[in-house]
Amino acid sequence: AQSVAQPEDQVNVAEGNPLTVKCTYSVSGNPYLFWYVQYPNRGLQFLLKYITGDNLVKGSYGFEAEFNKSQTSFHLKKPSALVSDSALYFCAVRLAYNNDMRFGAGTRLTVKP
Amino acid sequence: SQTIHQWPATLVQPVGSPLSLECTVEGTSNPNLYWYRQAAGRGLQLLFYSVGIGQISSEVPQNLSASRPQDRQFILSSKKLLLSDSGFYLCAWRGTGLRANTQYFGPGTRLTVL
């Protein structure tokens, strides 16, 4: 089955520290991978995606993600966290057979001042 | 540019009442459209998707239904709401061209069934 897993329900970091939100995937063929962010009572906002090319993908708001084929991972990173980065983050994979997407369960990021 | 709208933003309905949530997309034609439900601020459950007018695929059997009467309009309905229908309902469309392979979400509708 094609899916993504987010092993951490909650990630806490101090403002100014680097942050990592983890995602692993299980897909057949070449994966299309995505990260979204959701603020309270809002829709999901697209952050970045990996389709092909460089393993390090840069996205919105200073976020980046590293595609690692050998570890089947696509972790989201930011060098210096802001309190305003506190939100719910979703990893997603595009399904090859119908081009639609499956989302991870989400990771709640809390950045403390 | 493309935008997606949902209304209402919030809704409180009694058990057994009907439901109609609307989603419209501007700035694109023949988009793939999706309805998701999010319970308790966590994972997303795909409810329905549509590849064109009148074409609806259901992912999960339930007392909800969807319709696509126009190219850029997607409606989620129920004849009789259950308590378990409470949640945050999100509509999304799939991009084309440079935005291909990516789904873009509307602002959502918070539904509370009492």
mmCIF file of C-alpha atoms in Angstrom:
data_model
loop_
_atom_site.group_PDB
_atom_site.id
_atom_site.type_symbol
_atom_site.label_atom_id
_atom_site.label_comp_id
_atom_site.label_asym_id
_atom_site.label_seq_id
_atom_site.Cartn_x
_atom_site.Cartn_y
_atom_site.Cartn_z
ATOM 1 C CA ALA A 1 0.000 0.000 0.000
ATOM 2 C CA GLN A 2 1.203 3.497 -0.775
ATOM 3 C CA SER A 3 1.324 5.662 2.308
ATOM 4 C CA VAL A 4 3.253 8.100 4.445
ATOM 5 C CA ALA A 5 3.925 7.936 8.157
ATOM 6 C CA GLN A 6 4.667 10.737 10.571
ATOM 7 C CA PRO A 7 6.165 9.027 13.599
ATOM 8 C CA GLU A 8 5.845 11.985 15.979
ATOM 9 C CA ASP A 9 2.501 13.356 17.134
ATOM 10 C CA GLN A 10 4.184 16.336 18.750
ATOM 11 C CA VAL A 11 7.471 18.183 18.289
ATOM 12 C CA ASN A 12 8.604 20.910 20.673
ATOM 13 C CA VAL A 13 11.491 23.245 19.928
ATOM 14 C CA ALA A 14 12.763 26.515 21.314
ATOM 15 C CA GLU A 15 12.618 29.627 19.184
ATOM 16 C CA GLY A 16 15.813 30.079 17.221
ATOM 17 C CA ASN A 17 16.704 26.393 17.298
ATOM 18 C CA PRO A 18 16.598 24.191 14.209
ATOM 19 C CA LEU A 19 13.500 22.074 13.732
ATOM 20 C CA THR A 20 12.853 18.748 12.028
ATOM 21 C CA VAL A 21 9.484 17.143 11.389
ATOM 22 C CA LYS A 22 9.823 13.558 10.239
ATOM 23 C CA CYS A 23 8.088 11.711 7.425
ATOM 24 C CA THR A 24 8.678 8.281 5.937
ATOM 25 C CA TYR A 25 6.984 6.923 2.853
ATOM 26 C CA SER A 26 6.054 3.648 1.241
ATOM 27 C CA VAL A 27 5.321 3.868 -2.483
ATOM 28 C CA SER A 28 5.874 1.895 -5.619
ATOM 29 C CA GLY A 29 7.821 3.674 -8.314
ATOM 30 C CA ASN A 30 9.153 7.190 -8.008
ATOM 31 C CA PRO A 31 7.493 9.081 -5.168
ATOM 32 C CA TYR A 32 5.897 12.494 -5.365
ATOM 33 C CA LEU A 33 6.071 13.880 -1.834
ATOM 34 C CA PHE A 34 4.548 16.984 -0.273
ATOM 35 C CA TRP A 35 4.458 19.015 2.922
ATOM 36 C CA TYR A 36 1.526 21.134 4.038
ATOM 37 C CA VAL A 37 0.972 23.339 7.093
ATOM 38 C CA GLN A 38 -2.336 24.000 8.846
ATOM 39 C CA TYR A 39 -3.004 26.836 11.279
ATOM 40 C CA PRO A 40 -5.998 26.587 13.656
ATOM 41 C CA ASN A 41 -9.350 26.589 11.886
ATOM 42 C CA ARG A 42 -7.727 27.132 8.501
ATOM 43 C CA GLY A 43 -7.259 25.056 5.389
ATOM 44 C CA LEU A 44 -3.993 23.340 4.544
ATOM 45 C CA GLN A 45 -1.322 25.482 2.930
ATOM 46 C CA PHE A 46 1.133 23.969 0.477
ATOM 47 C CA LEU A 47 4.768 24.333 1.603
ATOM 48 C CA LEU A 48 6.868 22.339 -0.833
ATOM 49 C CA LYS A 49 7.066 19.207 -2.942
ATOM 50 C CA TYR A 50 9.607 16.760 -4.308
ATOM 51 C CA ILE A 51 9.046 15.400 -7.788
ATOM 52 C CA THR A 52 12.545 14.835 -9.145
ATOM 53 C CA GLY A 53 15.952 16.494 -9.160
ATOM 54 C CA ASP A 54 17.847 17.821 -6.155
ATOM 55 C CA ASN A 55 17.218 15.928 -2.956
ATOM 56 C CA LEU A 56 17.005 19.174 -1.003
ATOM 57 C CA VAL A 57 13.810 21.045 -1.796
ATOM 58 C CA LYS A 58 13.225 24.617 -0.664
ATOM 59 C CA GLY A 59 9.753 25.912 0.018
ATOM 60 C CA SER A 60 7.740 28.679 1.596
ATOM 61 C CA TYR A 61 8.505 30.480 4.880
ATOM 62 C CA GLY A 62 12.126 29.272 4.992
ATOM 63 C CA PHE A 63 11.240 25.577 5.141
ATOM 64 C CA GLU A 64 13.094 22.895 3.266
ATOM 65 C CA ALA A 65 12.857 19.129 3.022
ATOM 66 C CA GLU A 66 15.390 16.454 2.239
ATOM 67 C CA PHE A 67 14.445 13.475 0.117
ATOM 68 C CA ASN A 68 16.391 10.359 1.118
ATOM 69 C CA LYS A 69 15.681 7.403 -1.117
ATOM 70 C CA SER A 70 17.716 4.871 0.844
ATOM 71 C CA GLN A 71 15.907 5.727 4.074
ATOM 72 C CA THR A 72 12.553 6.361 2.337
ATOM 73 C CA SER A 73 12.270 9.624 4.214
ATOM 74 C CA PHE A 74 11.241 13.175 3.454
ATOM 75 C CA HIS A 75 11.893 15.186 6.616
ATOM 76 C CA LEU A 76 10.866 18.825 6.882
ATOM 77 C CA LYS A 77 13.486 21.202 8.268
ATOM 78 C CA LYS A 78 14.061 24.810 9.154
ATOM 79 C CA PRO A 79 17.370 26.236 10.420
ATOM 80 C CA SER A 80 15.842 28.639 12.943
ATOM 81 C CA ALA A 81 12.312 28.148 14.293
ATOM 82 C CA LEU A 82 9.882 30.981 14.922
ATOM 83 C CA VAL A 83 7.003 31.008 17.385
ATOM 84 C CA SER A 84 4.751 31.656 14.385
ATOM 85 C CA ASP A 85 5.800 28.282 12.915
ATOM 86 C CA SER A 86 3.677 26.589 15.581
ATOM 87 C CA ALA A 87 1.050 24.653 13.624
ATOM 88 C CA LEU A 88 0.016 21.217 12.405
ATOM 89 C CA TYR A 89 2.197 19.787 9.637
ATOM 90 C CA PHE A 90 1.167 17.122 7.151
ATOM 91 C CA CYS A 91 3.280 14.986 4.889
ATOM 92 C CA ALA A 92 1.583 13.551 1.791
ATOM 93 C CA VAL A 93 2.304 11.226 -1.120
ATOM 94 C CA ARG A 94 0.779 11.199 -4.579
ATOM 95 C CA LEU A 95 -0.755 7.886 -5.501
ATOM 96 C CA ALA A 96 0.562 6.517 -8.776
ATOM 97 C CA TYR A 97 -2.613 4.738 -9.866
ATOM 98 C CA ASN A 98 -4.965 7.719 -9.782
ATOM 99 C CA ASN A 99 -2.751 10.745 -9.133
ATOM 100 C CA ASP A 100 -4.521 11.484 -5.870
ATOM 101 C CA MET A 101 -2.960 11.958 -2.483
ATOM 102 C CA ARG A 102 -2.711 10.281 0.886
ATOM 103 C CA PHE A 103 -1.831 12.288 3.964
ATOM 104 C CA GLY A 104 0.016 11.402 7.115
ATOM 105 C CA ALA A 105 -1.668 11.764 10.494
ATOM 106 C CA GLY A 106 -0.006 15.106 11.121
ATOM 107 C CA THR A 107 2.612 16.395 13.554
ATOM 108 C CA ARG A 108 1.889 19.276 15.876
ATOM 109 C CA LEU A 109 4.855 21.618 16.084
ATOM 110 C CA THR A 110 5.133 23.925 19.077
ATOM 111 C CA VAL A 111 7.848 26.563 19.113
ATOM 112 C CA LYS A 112 8.368 28.099 22.542
ATOM 113 C CA PRO A 113 9.798 31.574 23.064
ATOM 114 C CA SER B 1 -4.765 33.242 -10.386
ATOM 115 C CA GLN B 2 -6.748 30.369 -9.001
ATOM 116 C CA THR B 3 -8.731 30.617 -5.791
ATOM 117 C CA ILE B 4 -11.007 28.261 -3.941
ATOM 118 C CA HIS B 5 -13.958 29.245 -1.783
ATOM 119 C CA GLN B 6 -16.028 27.375 0.748
ATOM 120 C CA TRP B 7 -19.158 28.352 2.590
ATOM 121 C CA PRO B 8 -20.387 28.588 5.108
ATOM 122 C CA ALA B 9 -17.316 28.980 7.298
ATOM 123 C CA THR B 10 -19.092 27.564 10.328
ATOM 124 C CA LEU B 11 -22.333 25.688 10.771
ATOM 125 C CA VAL B 12 -24.227 24.322 13.760
ATOM 126 C CA GLN B 13 -26.964 21.860 12.883
ATOM 127 C CA PRO B 14 -29.241 19.544 14.880
ATOM 128 C CA VAL B 15 -29.099 15.802 14.458
ATOM 129 C CA GLY B 16 -31.368 14.655 11.655
ATOM 130 C CA SER B 17 -31.277 17.934 9.737
ATOM 131 C CA PRO B 18 -30.070 18.199 6.116
ATOM 132 C CA LEU B 19 -26.695 19.553 5.069
ATOM 133 C CA SER B 20 -25.346 21.393 2.069
ATOM 134 C CA LEU B 21 -21.757 22.652 1.883
ATOM 135 C CA GLU B 22 -20.517 24.403 -1.206
ATOM 136 C CA CYS B 23 -17.099 24.705 -2.790
ATOM 137 C CA THR B 24 -16.225 26.749 -5.863
ATOM 138 C CA VAL B 25 -12.975 27.251 -7.718
ATOM 139 C CA GLU B 26 -12.054 30.269 -9.802
ATOM 140 C CA GLY B 27 -9.378 30.747 -12.425
ATOM 141 C CA THR B 28 -9.185 27.214 -13.797
ATOM 142 C CA SER B 29 -11.312 24.839 -15.820
ATOM 143 C CA ASN B 30 -12.131 21.158 -15.423
ATOM 144 C CA PRO B 31 -10.238 20.773 -12.148
ATOM 145 C CA ASN B 32 -10.153 17.590 -10.115
ATOM 146 C CA LEU B 33 -12.064 18.401 -6.922
ATOM 147 C CA TYR B 34 -11.967 16.736 -3.525
ATOM 148 C CA TRP B 35 -13.891 16.704 -0.232
ATOM 149 C CA TYR B 36 -12.009 15.776 2.941
ATOM 150 C CA ARG B 37 -13.109 15.578 6.553
ATOM 151 C CA GLN B 38 -10.781 16.291 9.424
ATOM 152 C CA ALA B 39 -11.820 15.155 12.889
ATOM 153 C CA ALA B 40 -10.318 16.481 16.115
ATOM 154 C CA GLY B 41 -7.665 18.581 14.334
ATOM 155 C CA ARG B 42 -5.799 15.590 13.013
ATOM 156 C CA GLY B 43 -5.645 13.440 9.931
ATOM 157 C CA LEU B 44 -7.585 13.967 6.742
ATOM 158 C CA GLN B 45 -10.109 11.472 5.460
ATOM 159 C CA LEU B 46 -10.877 11.638 1.741
ATOM 160 C CA LEU B 47 -14.637 11.515 1.284
ATOM 161 C CA PHE B 48 -15.262 12.167 -2.422
ATOM 162 C CA TYR B 49 -13.431 13.226 -5.516
ATOM 163 C CA SER B 50 -14.591 14.331 -8.935
ATOM 164 C CA VAL B 51 -12.811 14.467 -12.271
ATOM 165 C CA GLY B 52 -15.636 16.266 -14.092
ATOM 166 C CA ILE B 53 -19.277 17.376 -14.097
ATOM 167 C CA GLY B 54 -21.516 14.633 -12.767
ATOM 168 C CA GLN B 55 -18.562 12.328 -12.056
ATOM 169 C CA ILE B 56 -18.259 11.476 -8.374
ATOM 170 C CA SER B 57 -16.178 8.795 -6.694
ATOM 171 C CA SER B 58 -16.823 7.889 -3.080
ATOM 172 C CA GLU B 59 -13.961 6.739 -0.917
ATOM 173 C CA VAL B 60 -15.873 5.893 2.233
ATOM 174 C CA PRO B 61 -19.501 4.729 2.496
ATOM 175 C CA GLN B 62 -21.480 6.976 4.832
ATOM 176 C CA ASN B 63 -24.577 9.114 4.976
ATOM 177 C CA LEU B 64 -22.954 11.900 2.969
ATOM 178 C CA SER B 65 -23.167 12.464 -0.763
ATOM 179 C CA ALA B 66 -21.510 14.787 -3.235
ATOM 180 C CA SER B 67 -22.525 16.393 -6.486
ATOM 181 C CA ARG B 68 -20.836 18.435 -9.177
ATOM 182 C CA PRO B 69 -23.507 20.363 -11.026
ATOM 183 C CA GLN B 70 -21.061 22.735 -12.701
ATOM 184 C CA ASP B 71 -17.436 22.526 -13.764
ATOM 185 C CA ARG B 72 -16.098 24.520 -10.834
ATOM 186 C CA GLN B 73 -18.722 23.738 -8.190
ATOM 187 C CA PHE B 74 -18.621 20.844 -5.761
ATOM 188 C CA ILE B 75 -21.347 20.270 -3.183
ATOM 189 C CA LEU B 76 -21.360 18.026 -0.120
ATOM 190 C CA SER B 77 -24.786 16.996 1.170
ATOM 191 C CA SER B 78 -26.615 14.906 3.678
ATOM 192 C CA LYS B 79 -30.300 14.169 4.103
ATOM 193 C CA LYS B 80 -30.002 13.505 7.850
ATOM 194 C CA LEU B 81 -26.980 14.499 9.874
ATOM 195 C CA LEU B 82 -25.494 12.287 12.566
ATOM 196 C CA LEU B 83 -23.473 13.381 15.587
ATOM 197 C CA SER B 84 -20.467 11.662 14.024
ATOM 198 C CA ASP B 85 -20.666 14.016 11.027
ATOM 199 C CA SER B 86 -19.196 16.817 13.125
ATOM 200 C CA GLY B 87 -15.791 17.923 11.910
ATOM 201 C CA PHE B 88 -13.841 20.268 9.716
ATOM 202 C CA TYR B 89 -14.676 19.837 6.030
ATOM 203 C CA LEU B 90 -12.083 20.791 3.469
ATOM 204 C CA CYS B 91 -12.463 21.144 -0.269
ATOM 205 C CA ALA B 92 -9.414 20.965 -2.532
ATOM 206 C CA TRP B 93 -8.592 21.178 -6.214
ATOM 207 C CA ARG B 94 -5.677 19.675 -8.079
ATOM 208 C CA GLY B 95 -3.461 22.081 -9.938
ATOM 209 C CA THR B 96 -2.487 22.006 -13.580
ATOM 210 C CA GLY B 97 0.552 23.125 -15.541
ATOM 211 C CA LEU B 98 3.249 24.417 -13.210
ATOM 212 C CA ARG B 99 0.993 23.618 -10.252
ATOM 213 C CA ALA B 100 0.353 20.072 -11.402
ATOM 214 C CA ASN B 101 0.425 17.173 -8.949
ATOM 215 C CA THR B 102 -0.397 19.482 -6.052
ATOM 216 C CA GLN B 103 -3.699 19.876 -4.229
ATOM 217 C CA TYR B 104 -4.735 23.299 -3.004
ATOM 218 C CA PHE B 105 -7.190 23.650 -0.169
ATOM 219 C CA GLY B 106 -10.048 25.960 0.642
ATOM 220 C CA PRO B 107 -10.491 27.626 4.032
ATOM 221 C CA GLY B 108 -12.753 24.880 5.357
ATOM 222 C CA THR B 109 -16.174 24.614 7.031
ATOM 223 C CA ARG B 110 -16.470 23.811 10.715
ATOM 224 C CA LEU B 111 -19.593 21.674 11.192
ATOM 225 C CA THR B 112 -20.986 20.957 14.637
ATOM 226 C CA VAL B 113 -23.892 18.559 14.902
ATOM 227 C CA LEU B 114 -25.780 18.781 18.206
#
